Coordinates of C-alpha atoms and ligand atoms in Angstrom, one line a residue:
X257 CA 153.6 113.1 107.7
X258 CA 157.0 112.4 109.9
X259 CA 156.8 109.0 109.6
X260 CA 160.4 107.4 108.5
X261 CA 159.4 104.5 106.0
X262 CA 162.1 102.0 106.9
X263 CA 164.6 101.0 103.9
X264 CA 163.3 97.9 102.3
X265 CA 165.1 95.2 101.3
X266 CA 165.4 94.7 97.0
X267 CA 162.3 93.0 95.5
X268 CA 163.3 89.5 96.0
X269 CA 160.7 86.5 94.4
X270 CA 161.2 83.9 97.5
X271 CA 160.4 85.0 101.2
X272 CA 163.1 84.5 103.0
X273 CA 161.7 83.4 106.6
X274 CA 157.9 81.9 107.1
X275 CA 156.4 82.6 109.9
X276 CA 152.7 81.6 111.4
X277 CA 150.3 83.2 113.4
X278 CA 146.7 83.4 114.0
X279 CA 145.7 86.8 113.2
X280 CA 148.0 89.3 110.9
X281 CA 146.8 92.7 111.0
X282 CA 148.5 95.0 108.2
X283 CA 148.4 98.2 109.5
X284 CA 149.5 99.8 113.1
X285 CA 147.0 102.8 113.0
X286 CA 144.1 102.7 115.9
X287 CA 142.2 100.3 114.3
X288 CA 145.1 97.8 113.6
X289 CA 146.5 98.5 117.3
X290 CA 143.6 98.2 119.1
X291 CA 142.6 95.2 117.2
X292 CA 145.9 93.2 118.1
X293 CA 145.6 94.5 121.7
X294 CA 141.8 92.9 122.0
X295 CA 143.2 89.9 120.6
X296 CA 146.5 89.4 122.8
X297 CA 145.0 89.8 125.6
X298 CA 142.4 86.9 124.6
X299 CA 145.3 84.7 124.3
X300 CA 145.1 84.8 120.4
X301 CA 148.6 84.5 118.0
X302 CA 148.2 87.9 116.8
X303 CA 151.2 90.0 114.5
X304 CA 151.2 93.3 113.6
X305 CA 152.6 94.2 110.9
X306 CA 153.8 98.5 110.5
X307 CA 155.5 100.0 107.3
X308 CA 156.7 103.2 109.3
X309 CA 159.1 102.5 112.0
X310 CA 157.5 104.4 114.4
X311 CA 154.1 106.1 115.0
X312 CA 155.0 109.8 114.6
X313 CA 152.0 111.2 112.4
X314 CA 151.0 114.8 112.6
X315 CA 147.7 116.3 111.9
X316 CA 146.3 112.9 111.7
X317 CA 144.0 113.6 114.0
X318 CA 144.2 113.1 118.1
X319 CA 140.3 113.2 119.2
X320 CA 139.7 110.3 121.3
X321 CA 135.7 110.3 121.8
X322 CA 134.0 109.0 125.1
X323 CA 132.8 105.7 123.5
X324 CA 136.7 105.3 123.0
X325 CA 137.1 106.7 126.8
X326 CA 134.5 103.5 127.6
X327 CA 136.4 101.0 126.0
X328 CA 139.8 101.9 127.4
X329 CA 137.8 102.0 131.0
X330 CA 136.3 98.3 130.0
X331 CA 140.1 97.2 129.8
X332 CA 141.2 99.0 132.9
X333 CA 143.0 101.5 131.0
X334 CA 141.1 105.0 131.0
X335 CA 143.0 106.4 134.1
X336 CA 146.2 104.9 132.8
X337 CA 145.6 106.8 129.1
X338 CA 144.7 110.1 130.6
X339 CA 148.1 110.3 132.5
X340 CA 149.5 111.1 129.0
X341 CA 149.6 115.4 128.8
X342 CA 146.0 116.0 126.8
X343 CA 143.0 118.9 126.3
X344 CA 139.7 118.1 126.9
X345 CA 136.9 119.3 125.0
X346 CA 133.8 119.6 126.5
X347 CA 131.8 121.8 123.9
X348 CA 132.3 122.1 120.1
X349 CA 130.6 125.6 118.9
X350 CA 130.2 127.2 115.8
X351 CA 130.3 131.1 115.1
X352 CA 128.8 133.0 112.1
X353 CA 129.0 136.7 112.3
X354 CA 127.7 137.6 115.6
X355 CA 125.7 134.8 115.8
X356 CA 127.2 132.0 117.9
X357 CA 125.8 128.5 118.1
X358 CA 126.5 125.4 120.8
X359 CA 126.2 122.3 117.8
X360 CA 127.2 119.7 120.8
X361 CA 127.4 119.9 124.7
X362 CA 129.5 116.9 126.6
X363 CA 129.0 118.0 129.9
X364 CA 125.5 116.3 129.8
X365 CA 126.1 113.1 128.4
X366 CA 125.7 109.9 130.8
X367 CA 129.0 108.9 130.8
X368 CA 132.5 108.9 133.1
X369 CA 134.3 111.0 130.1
X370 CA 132.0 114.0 129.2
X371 CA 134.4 115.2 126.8
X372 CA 136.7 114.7 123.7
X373 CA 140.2 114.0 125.2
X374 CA 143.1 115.6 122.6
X375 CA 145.7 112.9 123.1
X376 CA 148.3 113.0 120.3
X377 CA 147.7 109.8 118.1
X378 CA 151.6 109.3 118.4
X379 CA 151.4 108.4 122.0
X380 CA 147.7 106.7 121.5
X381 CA 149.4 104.2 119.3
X382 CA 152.3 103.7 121.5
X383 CA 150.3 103.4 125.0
X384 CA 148.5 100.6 123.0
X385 CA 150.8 98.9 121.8
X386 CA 153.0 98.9 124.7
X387 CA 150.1 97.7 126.5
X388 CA 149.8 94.5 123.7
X389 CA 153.5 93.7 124.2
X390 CA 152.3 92.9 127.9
X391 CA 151.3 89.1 126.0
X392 CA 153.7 86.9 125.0
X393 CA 151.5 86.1 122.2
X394 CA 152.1 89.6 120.5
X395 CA 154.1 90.6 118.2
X396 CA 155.1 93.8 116.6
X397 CA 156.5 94.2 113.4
X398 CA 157.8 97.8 112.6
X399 CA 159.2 98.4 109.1
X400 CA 157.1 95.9 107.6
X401 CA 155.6 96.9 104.0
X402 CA 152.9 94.1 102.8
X403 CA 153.6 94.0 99.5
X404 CA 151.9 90.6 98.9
X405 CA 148.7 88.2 99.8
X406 CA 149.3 84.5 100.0
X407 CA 146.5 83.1 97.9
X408 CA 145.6 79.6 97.5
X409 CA 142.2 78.1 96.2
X410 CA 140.3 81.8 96.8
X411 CA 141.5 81.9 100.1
X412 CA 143.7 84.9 101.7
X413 CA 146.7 82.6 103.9
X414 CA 148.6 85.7 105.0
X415 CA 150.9 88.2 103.4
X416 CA 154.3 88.7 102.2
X417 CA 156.3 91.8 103.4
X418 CA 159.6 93.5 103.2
X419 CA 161.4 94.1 106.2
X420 CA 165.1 95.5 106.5
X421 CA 166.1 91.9 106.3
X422 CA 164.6 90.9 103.1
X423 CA 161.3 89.2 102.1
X424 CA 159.1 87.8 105.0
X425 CA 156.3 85.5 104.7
X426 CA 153.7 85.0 107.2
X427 CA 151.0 82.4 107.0
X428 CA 147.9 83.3 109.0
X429 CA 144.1 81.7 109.9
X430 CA 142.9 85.6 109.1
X431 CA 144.2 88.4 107.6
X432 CA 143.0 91.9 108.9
X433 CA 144.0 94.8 106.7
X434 CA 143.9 97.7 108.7
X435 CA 146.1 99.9 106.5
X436 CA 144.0 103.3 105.6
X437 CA 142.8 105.1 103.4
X438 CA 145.4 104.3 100.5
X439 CA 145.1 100.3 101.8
X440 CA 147.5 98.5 99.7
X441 CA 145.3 95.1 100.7
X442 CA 142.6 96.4 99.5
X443 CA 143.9 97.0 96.2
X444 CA 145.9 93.6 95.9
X445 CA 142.2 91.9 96.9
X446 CA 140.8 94.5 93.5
X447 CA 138.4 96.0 96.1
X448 CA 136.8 98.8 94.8
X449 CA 135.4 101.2 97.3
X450 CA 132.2 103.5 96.5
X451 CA 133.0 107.2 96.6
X452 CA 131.2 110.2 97.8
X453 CA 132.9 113.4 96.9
X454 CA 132.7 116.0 99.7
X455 CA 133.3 119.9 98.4
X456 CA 135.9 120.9 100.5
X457 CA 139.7 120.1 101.6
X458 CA 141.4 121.0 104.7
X459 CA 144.4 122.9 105.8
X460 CA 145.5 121.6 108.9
X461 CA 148.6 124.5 110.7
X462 CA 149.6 125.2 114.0
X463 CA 149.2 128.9 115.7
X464 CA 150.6 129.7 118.8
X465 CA 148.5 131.0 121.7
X466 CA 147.9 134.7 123.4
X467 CA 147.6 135.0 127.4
X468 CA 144.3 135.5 128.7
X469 CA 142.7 134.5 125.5
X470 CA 139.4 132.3 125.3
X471 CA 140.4 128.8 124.7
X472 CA 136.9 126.8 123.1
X473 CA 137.3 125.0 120.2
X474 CA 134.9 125.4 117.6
X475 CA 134.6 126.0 113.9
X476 CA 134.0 129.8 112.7
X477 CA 132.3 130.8 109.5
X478 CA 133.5 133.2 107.6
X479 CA 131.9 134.1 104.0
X480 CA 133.8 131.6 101.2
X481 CA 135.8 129.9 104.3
X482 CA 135.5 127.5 107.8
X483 CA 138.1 127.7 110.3
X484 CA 138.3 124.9 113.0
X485 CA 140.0 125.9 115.9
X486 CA 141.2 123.3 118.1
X487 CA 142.6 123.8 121.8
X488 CA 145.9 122.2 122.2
X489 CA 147.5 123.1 125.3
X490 CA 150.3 125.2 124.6
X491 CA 149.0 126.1 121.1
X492 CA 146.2 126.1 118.0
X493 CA 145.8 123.2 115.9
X494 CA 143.6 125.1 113.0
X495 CA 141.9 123.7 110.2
X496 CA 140.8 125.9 107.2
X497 CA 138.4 124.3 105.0
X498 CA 138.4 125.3 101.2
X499 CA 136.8 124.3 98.0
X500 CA 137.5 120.9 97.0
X501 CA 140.6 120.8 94.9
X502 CA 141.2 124.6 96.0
X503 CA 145.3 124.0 97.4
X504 CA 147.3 124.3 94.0
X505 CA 145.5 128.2 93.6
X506 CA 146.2 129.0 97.1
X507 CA 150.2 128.0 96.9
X508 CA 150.3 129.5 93.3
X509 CA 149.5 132.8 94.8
X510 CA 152.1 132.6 97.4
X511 CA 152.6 132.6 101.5
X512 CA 152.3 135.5 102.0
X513 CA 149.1 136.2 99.8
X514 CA 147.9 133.3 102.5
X515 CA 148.8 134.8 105.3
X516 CA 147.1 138.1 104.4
X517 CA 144.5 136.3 103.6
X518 CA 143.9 134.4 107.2
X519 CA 144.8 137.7 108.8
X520 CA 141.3 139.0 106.8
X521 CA 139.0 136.7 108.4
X522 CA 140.9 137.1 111.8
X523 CA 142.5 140.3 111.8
X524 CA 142.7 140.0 116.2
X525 CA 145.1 137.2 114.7
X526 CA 147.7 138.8 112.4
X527 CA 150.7 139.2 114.4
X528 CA 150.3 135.4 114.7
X529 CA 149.8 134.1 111.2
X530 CA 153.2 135.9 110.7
X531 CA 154.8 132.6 112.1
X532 CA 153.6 130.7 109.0
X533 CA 157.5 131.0 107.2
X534 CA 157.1 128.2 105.0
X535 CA 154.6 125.5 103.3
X536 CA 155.5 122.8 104.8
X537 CA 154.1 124.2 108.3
X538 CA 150.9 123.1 106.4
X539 CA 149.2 119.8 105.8
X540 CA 146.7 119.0 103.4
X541 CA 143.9 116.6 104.0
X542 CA 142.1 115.8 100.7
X543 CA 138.6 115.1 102.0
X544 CA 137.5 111.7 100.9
X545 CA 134.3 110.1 101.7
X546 CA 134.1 106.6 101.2
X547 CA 132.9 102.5 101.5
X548 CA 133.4 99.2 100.5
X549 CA 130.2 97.3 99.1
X550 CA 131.9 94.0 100.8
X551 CA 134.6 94.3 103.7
X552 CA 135.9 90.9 103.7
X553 CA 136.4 87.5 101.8
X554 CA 137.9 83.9 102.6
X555 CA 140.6 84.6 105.2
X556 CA 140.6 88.4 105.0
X557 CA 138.5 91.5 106.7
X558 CA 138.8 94.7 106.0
X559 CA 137.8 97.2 108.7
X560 CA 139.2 101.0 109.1
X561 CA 139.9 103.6 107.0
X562 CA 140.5 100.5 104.4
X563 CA 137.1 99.3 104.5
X564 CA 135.7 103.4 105.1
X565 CA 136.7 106.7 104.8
X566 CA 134.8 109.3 106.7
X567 CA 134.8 113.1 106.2
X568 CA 136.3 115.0 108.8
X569 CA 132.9 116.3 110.2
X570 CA 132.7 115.3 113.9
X571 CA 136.0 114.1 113.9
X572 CA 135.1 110.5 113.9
X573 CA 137.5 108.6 111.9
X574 CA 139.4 107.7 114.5
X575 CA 136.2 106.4 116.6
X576 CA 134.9 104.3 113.7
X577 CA 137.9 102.3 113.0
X578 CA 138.6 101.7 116.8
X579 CA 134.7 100.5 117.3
X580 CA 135.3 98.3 114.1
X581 CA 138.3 97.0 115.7
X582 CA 136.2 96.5 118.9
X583 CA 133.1 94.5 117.0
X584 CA 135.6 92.3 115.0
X585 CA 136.9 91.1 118.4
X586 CA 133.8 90.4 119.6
X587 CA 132.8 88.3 116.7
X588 CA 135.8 86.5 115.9
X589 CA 137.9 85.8 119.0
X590 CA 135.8 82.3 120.0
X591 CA 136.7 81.0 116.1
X592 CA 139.8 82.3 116.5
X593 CA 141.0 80.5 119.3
X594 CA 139.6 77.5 118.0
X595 CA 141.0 78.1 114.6
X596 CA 138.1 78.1 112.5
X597 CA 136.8 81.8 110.8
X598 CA 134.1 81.0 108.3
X599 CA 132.6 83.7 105.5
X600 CA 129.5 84.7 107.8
X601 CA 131.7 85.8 110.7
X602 CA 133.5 88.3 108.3
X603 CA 129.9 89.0 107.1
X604 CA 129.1 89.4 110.7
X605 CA 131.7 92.1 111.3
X606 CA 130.5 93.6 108.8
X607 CA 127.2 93.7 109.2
X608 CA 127.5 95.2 112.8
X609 CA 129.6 97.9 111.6
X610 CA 128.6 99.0 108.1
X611 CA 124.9 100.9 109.5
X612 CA 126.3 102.6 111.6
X613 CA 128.8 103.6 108.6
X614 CA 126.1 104.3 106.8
X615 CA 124.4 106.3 109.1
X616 CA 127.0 108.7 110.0
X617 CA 128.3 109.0 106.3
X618 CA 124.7 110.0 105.1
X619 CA 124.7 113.0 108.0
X620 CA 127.7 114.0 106.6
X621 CA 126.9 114.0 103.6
X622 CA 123.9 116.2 104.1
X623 CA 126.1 118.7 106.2
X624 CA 128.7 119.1 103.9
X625 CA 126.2 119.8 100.5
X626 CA 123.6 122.0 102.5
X627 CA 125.9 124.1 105.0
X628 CA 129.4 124.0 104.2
X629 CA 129.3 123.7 100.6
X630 CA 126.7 127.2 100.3
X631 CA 129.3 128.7 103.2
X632 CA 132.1 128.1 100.9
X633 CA 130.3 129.3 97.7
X634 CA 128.9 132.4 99.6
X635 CA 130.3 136.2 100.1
X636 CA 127.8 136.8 103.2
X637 CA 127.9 135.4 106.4
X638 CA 125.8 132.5 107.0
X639 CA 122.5 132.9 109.9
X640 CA 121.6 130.2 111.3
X641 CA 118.2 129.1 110.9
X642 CA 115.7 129.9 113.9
X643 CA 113.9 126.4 113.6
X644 CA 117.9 124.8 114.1
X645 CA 118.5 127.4 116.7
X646 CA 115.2 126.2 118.3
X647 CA 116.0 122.6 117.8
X648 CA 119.2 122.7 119.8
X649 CA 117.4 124.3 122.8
X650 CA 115.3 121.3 123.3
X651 CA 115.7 119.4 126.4
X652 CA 116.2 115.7 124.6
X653 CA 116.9 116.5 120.6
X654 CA 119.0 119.1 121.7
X655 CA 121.9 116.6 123.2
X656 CA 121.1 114.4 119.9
X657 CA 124.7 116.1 118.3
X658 CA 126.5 115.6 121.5
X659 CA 125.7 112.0 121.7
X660 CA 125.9 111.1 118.2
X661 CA 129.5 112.8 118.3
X662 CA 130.2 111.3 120.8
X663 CA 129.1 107.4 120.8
X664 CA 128.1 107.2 116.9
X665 CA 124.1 105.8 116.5
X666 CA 125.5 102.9 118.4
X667 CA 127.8 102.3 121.7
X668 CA 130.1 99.3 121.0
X669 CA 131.4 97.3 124.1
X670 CA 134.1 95.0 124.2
X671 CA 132.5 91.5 125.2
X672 CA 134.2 89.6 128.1
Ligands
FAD807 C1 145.2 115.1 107.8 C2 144.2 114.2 108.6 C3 143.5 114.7 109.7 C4 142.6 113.9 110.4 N1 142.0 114.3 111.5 C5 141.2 113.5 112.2 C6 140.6 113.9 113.4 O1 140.8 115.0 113.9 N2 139.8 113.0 114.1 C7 139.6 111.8 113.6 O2 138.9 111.0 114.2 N3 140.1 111.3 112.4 C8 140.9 112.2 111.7 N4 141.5 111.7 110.6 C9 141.2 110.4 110.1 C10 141.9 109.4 110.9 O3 143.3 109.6 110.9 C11 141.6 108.0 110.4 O4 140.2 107.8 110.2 C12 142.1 106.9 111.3 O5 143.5 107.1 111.6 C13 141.9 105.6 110.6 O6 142.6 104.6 111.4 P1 143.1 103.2 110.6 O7 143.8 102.5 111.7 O8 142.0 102.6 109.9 O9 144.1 103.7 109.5 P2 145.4 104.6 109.6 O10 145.4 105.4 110.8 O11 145.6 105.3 108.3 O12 146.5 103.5 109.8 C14 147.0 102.7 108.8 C15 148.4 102.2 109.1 O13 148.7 101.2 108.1 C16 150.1 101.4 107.8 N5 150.3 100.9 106.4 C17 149.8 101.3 105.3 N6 150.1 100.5 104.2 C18 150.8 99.5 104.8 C19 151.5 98.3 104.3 N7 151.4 98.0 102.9 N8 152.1 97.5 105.1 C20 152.2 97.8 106.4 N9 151.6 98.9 107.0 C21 150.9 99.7 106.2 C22 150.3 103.0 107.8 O14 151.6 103.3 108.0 C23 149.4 103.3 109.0 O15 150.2 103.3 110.2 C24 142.4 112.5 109.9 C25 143.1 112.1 108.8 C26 143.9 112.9 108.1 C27 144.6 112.4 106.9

């Protein structure tokens, strides 16, 4: 990551300034953003509170899914978003040998935005929170590392953090940690998350692009490896999926032993790989799959990568903590504005959110042990089963993927 952690002040005991809000959200990623946005614009005391003091993250993934699409359209801003310089993805395929296979089709789906739009999560974040600044009510924090929760009689009060001034304190009604998948929160509350562990991690590089070449995105399967090749307008965005735990043997054996390597499975692609120079062109994603038993207690919700981690299958991390950001809204804005945010609203959240969790976790699951798990173990390409082949060709459980991509097993709206 890019991200520039802003120097803290020294560890101090007192805060040195209090300050009160209604809602303070630990965390500026989509879920935290979108959260505060929902809230300002409902008139709520909301602060935001950001470690990094800005929102460059690369590789973190920029797949904005059409449920996201519908929510930006439900607050006016769809048209306003898409102005920012994006791809749009319309079809995610998957090729094995000669074989080629359509997993997911958009361009069928009942909706305004039949596609995956590739907006850099950079400028997601900033759009959205320019947007919140719109309310006086707002307030963004940048630089601001929670170090602390402000407990009294088992109830969460707020947080303290470290700014480049020195200790802050602020006191809040509810405290939202929305601070990923390393969630400092969730470890000062001592929740423990239940783990899943997927088979693979991911190499995440950029390639640059040929003239005249097909652009689709898709995953290819190659015996022992998975390549994911994204479209992103003026070059690749490529993931290459190895055994779990597999990076330390691959940088022992050198760059260039890489490079031959990708050029292997690719060899229509060697000139290219040639502009891999150094390591640090490449990001590692250690694949976690993950979930709280309990996402919230007196004065605090977890939602987000804190409260989940998802695989990258489908690409729906992103679209799982912005719907869980979405349903919190809905649940808790009336008690927020009236000051009042009792246990069974949290549980509420929850509850609306932690199925369809479930749900999507448990697919994949069952796609990472059964396909890519025996693609990565295997020295033959993989064929595709006829009766899955068939399955995709029908007229309604075909567009199942596509929709369950796209939406999750359940479209969330913000209520008005
Ligand atoms: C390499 C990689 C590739 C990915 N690719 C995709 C993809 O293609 N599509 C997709 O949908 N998802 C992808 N994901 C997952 C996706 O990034 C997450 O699911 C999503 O960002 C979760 O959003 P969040 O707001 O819950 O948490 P995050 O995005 O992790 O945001 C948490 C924020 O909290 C801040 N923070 C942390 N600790 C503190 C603290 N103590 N005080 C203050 N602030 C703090 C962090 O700086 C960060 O800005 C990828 C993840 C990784 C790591």
């Amino acid at each position: 990551m890019q991200n520039d952690v802003a120097p803290q002040a020294p560890l101090a005991r007192q805060a040195e300034k209090t300050e009160q809000t209604t809602c303070c959200i630990v965390g500026g990623g989509p879920a935290g953003a979108v959260l505060a946005l929902l809230l300002a614009r409902k008139g709520i005391p909301v602060m935001l509170l950001e470690e990094h003091m800005n929102f460059d993250r690369d590789f973190r993934g920029d797949t904005v899914h059409p449920s996201i699409m519908q929510i930006m359209d439900q607050l006016g801003l769809a048209d306003k978003l898409l102005a920012i310089p994006h791809t749009q993805v319309d079809m995610l395929s998957v090729q094995s040998g000669n074989q080629t296979l359509k997993l997911a089709d958009f361009h069928h789906l009942k909706t305004r935005f039949p596609y995956i739009a590739m907006i850099p999560q950079v400028q997601f974040l900033e759009f959205i929170t320019t947007e919140a600044k719109g309310y006086p009510n707002f307030q963004l924090v940048m630089g601001a590392r929670v170090e602390k929760l402000i407990e009294e009689d088992g109830y969460t009060h707020g947080v303290q953090y470290r700014g480049q001034d020195g200790w802050h304190e602020v006191r809040a009604t509810l405290t939202v940690a929305a601070d990923g998948r390393f969630s400092r929160v969730r470890k000062l509350a001592g929740f423990e998350p239940i783990k899943t562990s997927p088979p693979m991690d991911v190499l995440w590089f950029r390639l640059p692009y040929k003239e005249g070449e097909s652009r689709e995105t898709g995953g290819r399967l190659v015996p022992g490896h998975i390549l994911i090749l994204l479209n992103r307008a003026d070059h690749w965005q490529v993931g290459y999926v190895i055994p779990k735990g597999g990076y330390q043997k691959i940088h022992a054996a050198g760059l260039e032993a890489f490079r031959q390597e990708l050029a292997g499975f690719i060899p229509q692609w060697a000139d290219r790989i040639e502009t891999l120079k150094e390591w640090k062109q490449i990001s590692v994603l250690s694949v976690e799959s993950s979930r709280l038993p309990r996402w919230y207690r007196p004065g605090l919700l977890l939602i987000g990568d804190a409260a989940h981690v998802m695989s990258p299958v489908g690409g729906v991390g992103i679209n799982y903590a912005i719907q869980d950001a979405v349903e919190a809204a809905n649940v808790l804005s009336d008690k927020l504005k009236v000051g009042q945010v009792r246990l069974r609203d949290l549980a509420q959240v929850q509850k609306r959110r932690e199925w369809p969790t479930k749900a999507i976790q448990g697919f994949q699951n069952a796609l990472q042990q059964r396909v890519l798990a025996t693609v990565l173990a295997s020295d033959q390409p993989l064929t595709f089963p006829l009766l899955f082949r068939l399955f995709l060709k029908m007229p309604f459980l075909g567009a199942l993927p596509a929709r369950l991509v796209a939406f999750g097993p359940r479209t969330v709206h913000v209520k008005e």
